[in-house]
Amino acid sequence: MTNLKYTPEEPIVAIATALVPSAIGIVRASGKNSIELASKIFSRPKALCDAAGNTLVYGWILDSQKNKIDEVMVGVYRAPKSFTGEDMVEVFCHGGVAVVTAVLNAFLANGFRKAERGEYTFRAYINGKTDLTKAEAVKEIIDSKTDVSRGRAAGRLCGNLFDQIDSIKKSVVDVLGSIEVEIEYPEDEENIADYFDCSELEVVKTKLEELASSWKSEKLYQDGARVVLCGKTNAGKSSLFNTLLKEERAIVSNIEGTTRDWLESYADFEGLPVRLFDTAGLRQTDDVIEARGVELTKDLSNEADVILYLVDSTKELSDDDRKFIENQKNVPVIAVLNKCDENSVFNEEISSAVKTVKISAKKGIGIEELVHSVKELLFSGENKIREQSGLGSARQKKSVEEALERISHAIEISKSGEYGLDAVVQDLEDALDSLGEVTGDVTPDDVLGNIFSRFCVGK
């Protein structure tokens, strides 16, 4: 959504499915008189106008010359029991590109305009059918890369985050109400400040701290992590890459320097989406192409969230291996001792600061432990087993941190005794405003525009 200055009930239409050949295509329309307008391009106009909400009507979509475009089913949804809270219709037609486009054009020629990005979800928000946490969760579900990330977004869509924020707001309101009652008696205000109990605000502060800290882990589930496979030639990087992906993506060979460029693909590490990189083996070479691949490996390593440094455990650790590992000051490294099923001669400790995992990429030995170690390292210090969904966006985190700051300040000044309770009230009211921005009770138009403009047109 970029244009927020418009008539909210204006009839809009959009293609709600991918515009590619498929079995079914959906064209979605919403707005005032949308059912009546749609009946003008339908072969059974009276049946469509008389249809009850949440029902299907069979017929044909017609063009301006009353020629049949396609045989369809039309879903009828009547306000307020629809996604947007307005009258809506959805045309379920055959999924050919020409068919879906023709149906859309028939709507556009009969009083509808093209919907903007996220306009359906925006209308659901302004009509009280959803709040901002649920609206943002719709986009998160669409973008989710694993079942776990989808499930956490679904939790926010179900209202888990809204309920948490609402509970905190009610606690703040209760404290605010008790203070304002006491302030009605100004002759006792000095004594009131002395006996003010901060215990409930301390509980609120703890809850806000937990919510604010949840963003890092939720962001990992949404965006994933960059995991780069590094090591000398023939250490088994491509074999591990294939094993982690459970498919043959990289060429595996005993010939050194087989991988000259890097490959990448998404993998699922216990529900965490991981962008996995297979890279060229690290070695000195006169081959210009392979040398460029080695430089790219080093560049990717510097941008990684975790480096998996593979070592051939049938050989001694080289000075180059140790040097590479020790030089990674800003990126955590896991030393992966590959070929553990063969005659391993490697027994020395690489570094006390580096996690070591023994595997066999070819036989799949130790892979589960490796995946778990990567996830543990990424979530180090974080509460990743939080039952309820945490914060789903940087916007939400910013507002929760602002509320936390105001609550912390309210506790501080109430304990200091330097200010009257009016100052505490102001802090609590500011905290409520910040929490209201999370759910959309208090939200500037520019924030709304930023949120909904990232949606696809059909949502």
PDB file of N, CA and C in Angstrom, residues 352-441:
ATOM      1  N   SER A 352      40.791 -24.717  21.626  1.00  0.00           N
ATOM      2  CA  SER A 352      39.808 -24.860  22.701  1.00  0.00           C
ATOM      3  C   SER A 352      38.585 -23.986  22.466  1.00  0.00           C
ATOM      4  N   ALA A 353      38.739 -22.980  21.602  1.00  0.00           N
ATOM      5  CA  ALA A 353      37.639 -22.046  21.341  1.00  0.00           C
ATOM      6  C   ALA A 353      36.761 -22.492  20.177  1.00  0.00           C
ATOM      7  N   VAL A 354      37.122 -23.598  19.524  1.00  0.00           N
ATOM      8  CA  VAL A 354      36.397 -24.046  18.341  1.00  0.00           C
ATOM      9  C   VAL A 354      35.707 -25.376  18.619  1.00  0.00           C
ATOM     10  N   LYS A 355      34.406 -25.426  18.324  1.00  0.00           N
ATOM     11  CA  LYS A 355      33.643 -26.658  18.449  1.00  0.00           C
ATOM     12  C   LYS A 355      34.104 -27.639  17.376  1.00  0.00           C
ATOM     13  N   THR A 356      34.281 -28.918  17.755  1.00  0.00           N
ATOM     14  CA  THR A 356      34.722 -29.951  16.815  1.00  0.00           C
ATOM     15  C   THR A 356      33.668 -31.039  16.706  1.00  0.00           C
ATOM     16  N   VAL A 357      33.342 -31.413  15.473  1.00  0.00           N
ATOM     17  CA  VAL A 357      32.354 -32.467  15.229  1.00  0.00           C
ATOM     18  C   VAL A 357      32.954 -33.468  14.243  1.00  0.00           C
ATOM     19  N   LYS A 358      32.858 -34.757  14.553  1.00  0.00           N
ATOM     20  CA  LYS A 358      33.336 -35.815  13.667  1.00  0.00           C
ATOM     21  C   LYS A 358      32.192 -36.328  12.803  1.00  0.00           C
ATOM     22  N   ILE A 359      32.450 -36.424  11.497  1.00  0.00           N
ATOM     23  CA  ILE A 359      31.403 -36.890  10.579  1.00  0.00           C
ATOM     24  C   ILE A 359      31.988 -37.781   9.491  1.00  0.00           C
ATOM     25  N   SER A 360      31.092 -38.425   8.762  1.00  0.00           N
ATOM     26  CA  SER A 360      31.428 -39.019   7.474  1.00  0.00           C
ATOM     27  C   SER A 360      30.366 -38.521   6.504  1.00  0.00           C
ATOM     28  N   ALA A 361      30.758 -37.602   5.635  1.00  0.00           N
ATOM     29  CA  ALA A 361      29.785 -37.010   4.705  1.00  0.00           C
ATOM     30  C   ALA A 361      29.207 -38.057   3.774  1.00  0.00           C
ATOM     31  N   LYS A 362      30.014 -39.028   3.353  1.00  0.00           N
ATOM     32  CA  LYS A 362      29.545 -40.046   2.413  1.00  0.00           C
ATOM     33  C   LYS A 362      28.540 -40.992   3.056  1.00  0.00           C
ATOM     34  N   LYS A 363      28.779 -41.372   4.316  1.00  0.00           N
ATOM     35  CA  LYS A 363      27.921 -42.350   4.978  1.00  0.00           C
ATOM     36  C   LYS A 363      26.879 -41.717   5.891  1.00  0.00           C
ATOM     37  N   GLY A 364      26.901 -40.385   6.005  1.00  0.00           N
ATOM     38  CA  GLY A 364      25.896 -39.695   6.814  1.00  0.00           C
ATOM     39  C   GLY A 364      26.125 -39.794   8.311  1.00  0.00           C
ATOM     40  N   ILE A 365      27.303 -40.184   8.730  1.00  0.00           N
ATOM     41  CA  ILE A 365      27.611 -40.308  10.160  1.00  0.00           C
ATOM     42  C   ILE A 365      27.855 -38.921  10.755  1.00  0.00           C
ATOM     43  N   GLY A 366      27.226 -38.647  11.894  1.00  0.00           N
ATOM     44  CA  GLY A 366      27.470 -37.392  12.616  1.00  0.00           C
ATOM     45  C   GLY A 366      26.760 -36.177  12.061  1.00  0.00           C
ATOM     46  N   ILE A 367      25.924 -36.343  11.039  1.00  0.00           N
ATOM     47  CA  ILE A 367      25.260 -35.197  10.401  1.00  0.00           C
ATOM     48  C   ILE A 367      24.264 -34.536  11.355  1.00  0.00           C
ATOM     49  N   GLU A 368      23.500 -35.345  12.071  1.00  0.00           N
ATOM     50  CA  GLU A 368      22.527 -34.779  13.020  1.00  0.00           C
ATOM     51  C   GLU A 368      23.225 -33.954  14.091  1.00  0.00           C
ATOM     52  N   GLU A 369      24.347 -34.454  14.611  1.00  0.00           N
ATOM     53  CA  GLU A 369      25.094 -33.703  15.622  1.00  0.00           C
ATOM     54  C   GLU A 369      25.627 -32.396  15.042  1.00  0.00           C
ATOM     55  N   LEU A 370      26.093 -32.441  13.791  1.00  0.00           N
ATOM     56  CA  LEU A 370      26.606 -31.236  13.144  1.00  0.00           C
ATOM     57  C   LEU A 370      25.515 -30.183  12.985  1.00  0.00           C
ATOM     58  N   VAL A 371      24.356 -30.603  12.473  1.00  0.00           N
ATOM     59  CA  VAL A 371      23.230 -29.677  12.291  1.00  0.00           C
ATOM     60  C   VAL A 371      22.832 -29.063  13.630  1.00  0.00           C
ATOM     61  N   HIS A 372      22.746 -29.898  14.662  1.00  0.00           N
ATOM     62  CA  HIS A 372      22.371 -29.404  15.986  1.00  0.00           C
ATOM     63  C   HIS A 372      23.412 -28.420  16.513  1.00  0.00           C
ATOM     64  N   SER A 373      24.689 -28.684  16.268  1.00  0.00           N
ATOM     65  CA  SER A 373      25.762 -27.792  16.736  1.00  0.00           C
ATOM     66  C   SER A 373      25.692 -26.433  16.062  1.00  0.00           C
ATOM     67  N   VAL A 374      25.362 -26.440  14.761  1.00  0.00           N
ATOM     68  CA  VAL A 374      25.211 -25.166  14.042  1.00  0.00           C
ATOM     69  C   VAL A 374      24.073 -24.353  14.640  1.00  0.00           C
ATOM     70  N   LYS A 375      22.958 -25.007  14.880  1.00  0.00           N
ATOM     71  CA  LYS A 375      21.797 -24.304  15.428  1.00  0.00           C
ATOM     72  C   LYS A 375      22.093 -23.790  16.835  1.00  0.00           C
ATOM     73  N   GLU A 376      22.748 -24.595  17.655  1.00  0.00           N
ATOM     74  CA  GLU A 376      23.105 -24.168  19.013  1.00  0.00           C
ATOM     75  C   GLU A 376      24.015 -22.946  18.976  1.00  0.00           C
ATOM     76  N   LEU A 377      24.958 -22.946  18.038  1.00  0.00           N
ATOM     77  CA  LEU A 377      25.889 -21.827  17.927  1.00  0.00           C
ATOM     78  C   LEU A 377      25.180 -20.551  17.493  1.00  0.00           C
ATOM     79  N   LEU A 378      24.258 -20.674  16.545  1.00  0.00           N
ATOM     80  CA  LEU A 378      23.517 -19.503  16.063  1.00  0.00           C
ATOM     81  C   LEU A 378      22.611 -18.920  17.139  1.00  0.00           C
ATOM     82  N   PHE A 379      22.039 -19.791  17.966  1.00  0.00           N
ATOM     83  CA  PHE A 379      21.119 -19.340  19.009  1.00  0.00           C
ATOM     84  C   PHE A 379      21.808 -19.177  20.357  1.00  0.00           C
ATOM     85  N   SER A 380      23.107 -19.106  20.360  1.00  0.00           N
ATOM     86  CA  SER A 380      23.854 -18.988  21.615  1.00  0.00           C
ATOM     87  C   SER A 380      23.349 -17.813  22.446  1.00  0.00           C
ATOM     88  N   GLY A 381      22.911 -18.103  23.667  1.00  0.00           N
ATOM     89  CA  GLY A 381      22.414 -17.051  24.560  1.00  0.00           C
ATOM     90  C   GLY A 381      20.976 -16.672  24.330  1.00  0.00           C
ATOM     91  N   GLU A 382      20.317 -17.325  23.347  1.00  0.00           N
ATOM     92  CA  GLU A 382      18.928 -16.988  23.051  1.00  0.00           C
ATOM     93  C   GLU A 382      17.985 -18.079  23.541  1.00  0.00           C
ATOM     94  N   ASN A 383      16.741 -17.674  23.857  1.00  0.00           N
ATOM     95  CA  ASN A 383      15.727 -18.644  24.278  1.00  0.00           C
ATOM     96  C   ASN A 383      14.931 -19.092  23.054  1.00  0.00           C
ATOM     97  N   LYS A 384      15.468 -20.121  22.362  1.00  0.00           N
ATOM     98  CA  LYS A 384      14.844 -20.561  21.112  1.00  0.00           C
ATOM     99  C   LYS A 384      13.662 -21.485  21.333  1.00  0.00           C
ATOM    100  N   ILE A 385      13.441 -21.927  22.591  1.00  0.00           N
ATOM    101  CA  ILE A 385      12.354 -22.870  22.856  1.00  0.00           C
ATOM    102  C   ILE A 385      11.145 -22.121  23.421  1.00  0.00           C
ATOM    103  N   ARG A 386      11.050 -20.844  23.164  1.00  0.00           N
ATOM    104  CA  ARG A 386       9.933 -20.047  23.637  1.00  0.00           C
ATOM    105  C   ARG A 386       8.640 -20.604  23.050  1.00  0.00           C
ATOM    106  N   GLU A 387       7.697 -20.936  23.919  1.00  0.00           N
ATOM    107  CA  GLU A 387       6.464 -21.581  23.457  1.00  0.00           C
ATOM    108  C   GLU A 387       5.633 -20.645  22.589  1.00  0.00           C
ATOM    109  N   GLN A 388       5.465 -19.402  23.024  1.00  0.00           N
ATOM    110  CA  GLN A 388       4.670 -18.450  22.253  1.00  0.00           C
ATOM    111  C   GLN A 388       5.546 -17.742  21.231  1.00  0.00           C
ATOM    112  N   SER A 389       4.939 -17.368  20.114  1.00  0.00           N
ATOM    113  CA  SER A 389       5.673 -16.643  19.081  1.00  0.00           C
ATOM    114  C   SER A 389       6.141 -15.300  19.621  1.00  0.00           C
ATOM    115  N   GLY A 390       7.352 -14.928  19.260  1.00  0.00           N
ATOM    116  CA  GLY A 390       7.892 -13.645  19.688  1.00  0.00           C
ATOM    117  C   GLY A 390       7.598 -12.551  18.679  1.00  0.00           C
ATOM    118  N   LEU A 391       8.415 -11.515  18.701  1.00  0.00           N
ATOM    119  CA  LEU A 391       8.228 -10.379  17.811  1.00  0.00           C
ATOM    120  C   LEU A 391       8.539 -10.772  16.376  1.00  0.00           C
ATOM    121  N   GLY A 392       7.720 -10.294  15.451  1.00  0.00           N
ATOM    122  CA  GLY A 392       7.851 -10.707  14.065  1.00  0.00           C
ATOM    123  C   GLY A 392       8.490  -9.698  13.138  1.00  0.00           C
ATOM    124  N   SER A 393       8.868  -8.521  13.644  1.00  0.00           N
ATOM    125  CA  SER A 393       9.471  -7.513  12.758  1.00  0.00           C
ATOM    126  C   SER A 393      10.306  -6.536  13.569  1.00  0.00           C
ATOM    127  N   ALA A 394      11.214  -5.856  12.864  1.00  0.00           N
ATOM    128  CA  ALA A 394      12.042  -4.837  13.510  1.00  0.00           C
ATOM    129  C   ALA A 394      11.173  -3.685  14.013  1.00  0.00           C
ATOM    130  N   ARG A 395      10.081  -3.414  13.295  1.00  0.00           N
ATOM    131  CA  ARG A 395       9.153  -2.358  13.731  1.00  0.00           C
ATOM    132  C   ARG A 395       8.578  -2.692  15.097  1.00  0.00           C
ATOM    133  N   GLN A 396       8.145  -3.928  15.273  1.00  0.00           N
ATOM    134  CA  GLN A 396       7.590  -4.358  16.554  1.00  0.00           C
ATOM    135  C   GLN A 396       8.644  -4.273  17.652  1.00  0.00           C
ATOM    136  N   LYS A 397       9.862  -4.685  17.343  1.00  0.00           N
ATOM    137  CA  LYS A 397      10.949  -4.641  18.329  1.00  0.00           C
ATOM    138  C   LYS A 397      11.211  -3.202  18.786  1.00  0.00           C
ATOM    139  N   LYS A 398      11.230  -2.283  17.841  1.00  0.00           N
ATOM    140  CA  LYS A 398      11.485  -0.881  18.178  1.00  0.00           C
ATOM    141  C   LYS A 398      10.420  -0.349  19.129  1.00  0.00           C
ATOM    142  N   SER A 399       9.162  -0.650  18.854  1.00  0.00           N
ATOM    143  CA  SER A 399       8.081  -0.155  19.703  1.00  0.00           C
ATOM    144  C   SER A 399       8.118  -0.792  21.090  1.00  0.00           C
ATOM    145  N   VAL A 400       8.418  -2.095  21.154  1.00  0.00           N
ATOM    146  CA  VAL A 400       8.506  -2.767  22.458  1.00  0.00           C
ATOM    147  C   VAL A 400       9.675  -2.207  23.261  1.00  0.00           C
ATOM    148  N   GLU A 401      10.797  -1.932  22.622  1.00  0.00           N
ATOM    149  CA  GLU A 401      11.954  -1.361  23.333  1.00  0.00           C
ATOM    150  C   GLU A 401      11.648   0.043  23.847  1.00  0.00           C
ATOM    151  N   GLU A 402      10.864   0.809  23.073  1.00  0.00           N
ATOM    152  CA  GLU A 402      10.459   2.132  23.547  1.00  0.00           C
ATOM    153  C   GLU A 402       9.551   2.013  24.773  1.00  0.00           C
ATOM    154  N   ALA A 403       8.627   1.053  24.747  1.00  0.00           N
ATOM    155  CA  ALA A 403       7.757   0.825  25.901  1.00  0.00           C
ATOM    156  C   ALA A 403       8.574   0.373  27.103  1.00  0.00           C
ATOM    157  N   LEU A 404       9.546  -0.495  26.878  1.00  0.00           N
ATOM    158  CA  LEU A 404      10.417  -0.973  27.964  1.00  0.00           C
ATOM    159  C   LEU A 404      11.195   0.182  28.586  1.00  0.00           C
ATOM    160  N   GLU A 405      11.667   1.079  27.748  1.00  0.00           N
ATOM    161  CA  GLU A 405      12.413   2.244  28.246  1.00  0.00           C
ATOM    162  C   GLU A 405      11.530   3.119  29.139  1.00  0.00           C
ATOM    163  N   ARG A 406      10.279   3.321  28.740  1.00  0.00           N
ATOM    164  CA  ARG A 406       9.375   4.170  29.529  1.00  0.00           C
ATOM    165  C   ARG A 406       9.000   3.498  30.855  1.00  0.00           C
ATOM    166  N   ILE A 407       8.767   2.172  30.814  1.00  0.00           N
ATOM    167  CA  ILE A 407       8.433   1.451  32.048  1.00  0.00           C
ATOM    168  C   ILE A 407       9.623   1.473  33.000  1.00  0.00           C
ATOM    169  N   SER A 408      10.814   1.265  32.468  1.00  0.00           N
ATOM    170  CA  SER A 408      12.025   1.290  33.301  1.00  0.00           C
ATOM    171  C   SER A 408      12.209   2.653  33.941  1.00  0.00           C
ATOM    172  N   HIS A 409      11.942   3.698  33.177  1.00  0.00           N
ATOM    173  CA  HIS A 409      12.076   5.058  33.713  1.00  0.00           C
ATOM    174  C   HIS A 409      11.022   5.331  34.778  1.00  0.00           C
ATOM    175  N   ALA A 410       9.809   4.821  34.564  1.00  0.00           N
ATOM    176  CA  ALA A 410       8.745   5.004  35.560  1.00  0.00           C
ATOM    177  C   ALA A 410       9.128   4.354  36.887  1.00  0.00           C
ATOM    178  N   ILE A 411       9.700   3.156  36.821  1.00  0.00           N
ATOM    179  CA  ILE A 411      10.135   2.459  38.036  1.00  0.00           C
ATOM    180  C   ILE A 411      11.245   3.238  38.719  1.00  0.00           C
ATOM    181  N   GLU A 412      12.169   3.736  37.920  1.00  0.00           N
ATOM    182  CA  GLU A 412      13.324   4.464  38.470  1.00  0.00           C
ATOM    183  C   GLU A 412      12.897   5.733  39.200  1.00  0.00           C
ATOM    184  N   ILE A 413      12.026   6.526  38.574  1.00  0.00           N
ATOM    185  CA  ILE A 413      11.665   7.799  39.213  1.00  0.00           C
ATOM    186  C   ILE A 413      10.721   7.594  40.399  1.00  0.00           C
ATOM    187  N   SER A 414       9.934   6.520  40.351  1.00  0.00           N
ATOM    188  CA  SER A 414       9.053   6.259  41.496  1.00  0.00           C
ATOM    189  C   SER A 414       9.855   5.850  42.715  1.00  0.00           C
ATOM    190  N   LYS A 415      10.983   5.171  42.498  1.00  0.00           N
ATOM    191  CA  LYS A 415      11.837   4.757  43.611  1.00  0.00           C
ATOM    192  C   LYS A 415      12.696   5.902  44.136  1.00  0.00           C
ATOM    193  N   SER A 416      13.050   6.822  43.237  1.00  0.00           N
ATOM    194  CA  SER A 416      13.934   7.915  43.648  1.00  0.00           C
ATOM    195  C   SER A 416      13.228   8.920  44.550  1.00  0.00           C
ATOM    196  N   GLY A 417      11.917   9.082  44.366  1.00  0.00           N
ATOM    197  CA  GLY A 417      11.171  10.043  45.164  1.00  0.00           C
ATOM    198  C   GLY A 417      11.407  11.485  44.771  1.00  0.00           C
ATOM    199  N   GLU A 418      12.125  11.727  43.681  1.00  0.00           N
ATOM    200  CA  GLU A 418      12.449  13.091  43.267  1.00  0.00           C
ATOM    201  C   GLU A 418      11.310  13.731  42.481  1.00  0.00           C
ATOM    202  N   TYR A 419      10.408  12.908  41.966  1.00  0.00           N
ATOM    203  CA  TYR A 419       9.317  13.428  41.153  1.00  0.00           C
ATOM    204  C   TYR A 419       7.983  12.952  41.712  1.00  0.00           C
ATOM    205  N   GLY A 420       6.930  13.673  41.408  1.00  0.00           N
ATOM    206  CA  GLY A 420       5.598  13.252  41.807  1.00  0.00           C
ATOM    207  C   GLY A 420       5.093  12.139  40.911  1.00  0.00           C
ATOM    208  N   LEU A 421       3.941  11.606  41.260  1.00  0.00           N
ATOM    209  CA  LEU A 421       3.401  10.509  40.487  1.00  0.00           C
ATOM    210  C   LEU A 421       2.880  10.942  39.119  1.00  0.00           C
ATOM    211  N   ASP A 422       2.738  12.234  38.922  1.00  0.00           N
ATOM    212  CA  ASP A 422       2.345  12.715  37.593  1.00  0.00           C
ATOM    213  C   ASP A 422       3.377  12.309  36.545  1.00  0.00           C
ATOM    214  N   ALA A 423       4.656  12.310  36.941  1.00  0.00           N
ATOM    215  CA  ALA A 423       5.726  11.914  36.012  1.00  0.00           C
ATOM    216  C   ALA A 423       5.625  10.428  35.684  1.00  0.00           C
ATOM    217  N   VAL A 424       5.261   9.627  36.681  1.00  0.00           N
ATOM    218  CA  VAL A 424       5.076   8.196  36.449  1.00  0.00           C
ATOM    219  C   VAL A 424       3.923   7.963  35.479  1.00  0.00           C
ATOM    220  N   VAL A 425       2.840   8.720  35.683  1.00  0.00           N
ATOM    221  CA  VAL A 425       1.674   8.599  34.803  1.00  0.00           C
ATOM    222  C   VAL A 425       2.059   8.896  33.352  1.00  0.00           C
ATOM    223  N   GLN A 426       2.860   9.943  33.155  1.00  0.00           N
ATOM    224  CA  GLN A 426       3.268  10.302  31.791  1.00  0.00           C
ATOM    225  C   GLN A 426       4.061   9.177  31.140  1.00  0.00           C
ATOM    226  N   ASP A 427       4.976   8.571  31.916  1.00  0.00           N
ATOM    227  CA  ASP A 427       5.753   7.453  31.389  1.00  0.00           C
ATOM    228  C   ASP A 427       4.860   6.277  31.011  1.00  0.00           C
ATOM    229  N   LEU A 428       3.883   5.977  31.846  1.00  0.00           N
ATOM    230  CA  LEU A 428       3.002   4.853  31.578  1.00  0.00           C
ATOM    231  C   LEU A 428       2.131   5.115  30.353  1.00  0.00           C
ATOM    232  N   GLU A 429       1.671   6.341  30.203  1.00  0.00           N
ATOM    233  CA  GLU A 429       0.874   6.679  29.018  1.00  0.00           C
ATOM    234  C   GLU A 429       1.716   6.575  27.747  1.00  0.00           C
ATOM    235  N   ASP A 430       2.983   7.005  27.833  1.00  0.00           N
ATOM    236  CA  ASP A 430       3.882   6.885  26.674  1.00  0.00           C
ATOM    237  C   ASP A 430       4.131   5.416  26.343  1.00  0.00           C
ATOM    238  N   ALA A 431       4.260   4.593  27.384  1.00  0.00           N
ATOM    239  CA  ALA A 431       4.466   3.152  27.167  1.00  0.00           C
ATOM    240  C   ALA A 431       3.257   2.535  26.458  1.00  0.00           C
ATOM    241  N   LEU A 432       2.060   2.952  26.861  1.00  0.00           N
ATOM    242  CA  LEU A 432       0.845   2.447  26.215  1.00  0.00           C
ATOM    243  C   LEU A 432       0.788   2.841  24.743  1.00  0.00           C
ATOM    244  N   ASP A 433       1.226   4.064  24.447  1.00  0.00           N
ATOM    245  CA  ASP A 433       1.261   4.500  23.042  1.00  0.00           C
ATOM    246  C   ASP A 433       2.214   3.627  22.224  1.00  0.00           C
ATOM    247  N   SER A 434       3.388   3.325  22.808  1.00  0.00           N
ATOM    248  CA  SER A 434       4.361   2.489  22.097  1.00  0.00           C
ATOM    249  C   SER A 434       3.819   1.086  21.867  1.00  0.00           C
ATOM    250  N   LEU A 435       3.151   0.519  22.872  1.00  0.00           N
ATOM    251  CA  LEU A 435       2.560  -0.808  22.716  1.00  0.00           C
ATOM    252  C   LEU A 435       1.414  -0.776  21.711  1.00  0.00           C
ATOM    253  N   GLY A 436       0.694   0.345  21.675  1.00  0.00           N
ATOM    254  CA  GLY A 436      -0.377   0.492  20.694  1.00  0.00           C
ATOM    255  C   GLY A 436       0.151   0.496  19.270  1.00  0.00           C
ATOM    256  N   GLU A 437       1.383   0.961  19.076  1.00  0.00           N
ATOM    257  CA  GLU A 437       1.975   0.958  17.744  1.00  0.00           C
ATOM    258  C   GLU A 437       2.287  -0.460  17.280  1.00  0.00           C
ATOM    259  N   VAL A 438       2.544  -1.364  18.207  1.00  0.00           N
ATOM    260  CA  VAL A 438       2.820  -2.755  17.835  1.00  0.00           C
ATOM    261  C   VAL A 438       1.592  -3.375  17.173  1.00  0.00           C
ATOM    262  N   THR A 439       0.432  -3.193  17.770  1.00  0.00           N
ATOM    263  CA  THR A 439      -0.796  -3.817  17.265  1.00  0.00           C
ATOM    264  C   THR A 439      -1.549  -2.950  16.266  1.00  0.00           C
ATOM    265  N   GLY A 440      -1.190  -1.660  16.195  1.00  0.00           N
ATOM    266  CA  GLY A 440      -1.848  -0.780  15.240  1.00  0.00           C
ATOM    267  C   GLY A 440      -2.890   0.123  15.845  1.00  0.00           C
ATOM    268  N   ASP A 441      -3.034   0.122  17.184  1.00  0.00           N
ATOM    269  CA  ASP A 441      -3.970   1.049  17.821  1.00  0.00           C
ATOM    270  C   ASP A 441      -3.524   2.487  17.600  1.00  0.00           C
TER     271      ASP A 441
END
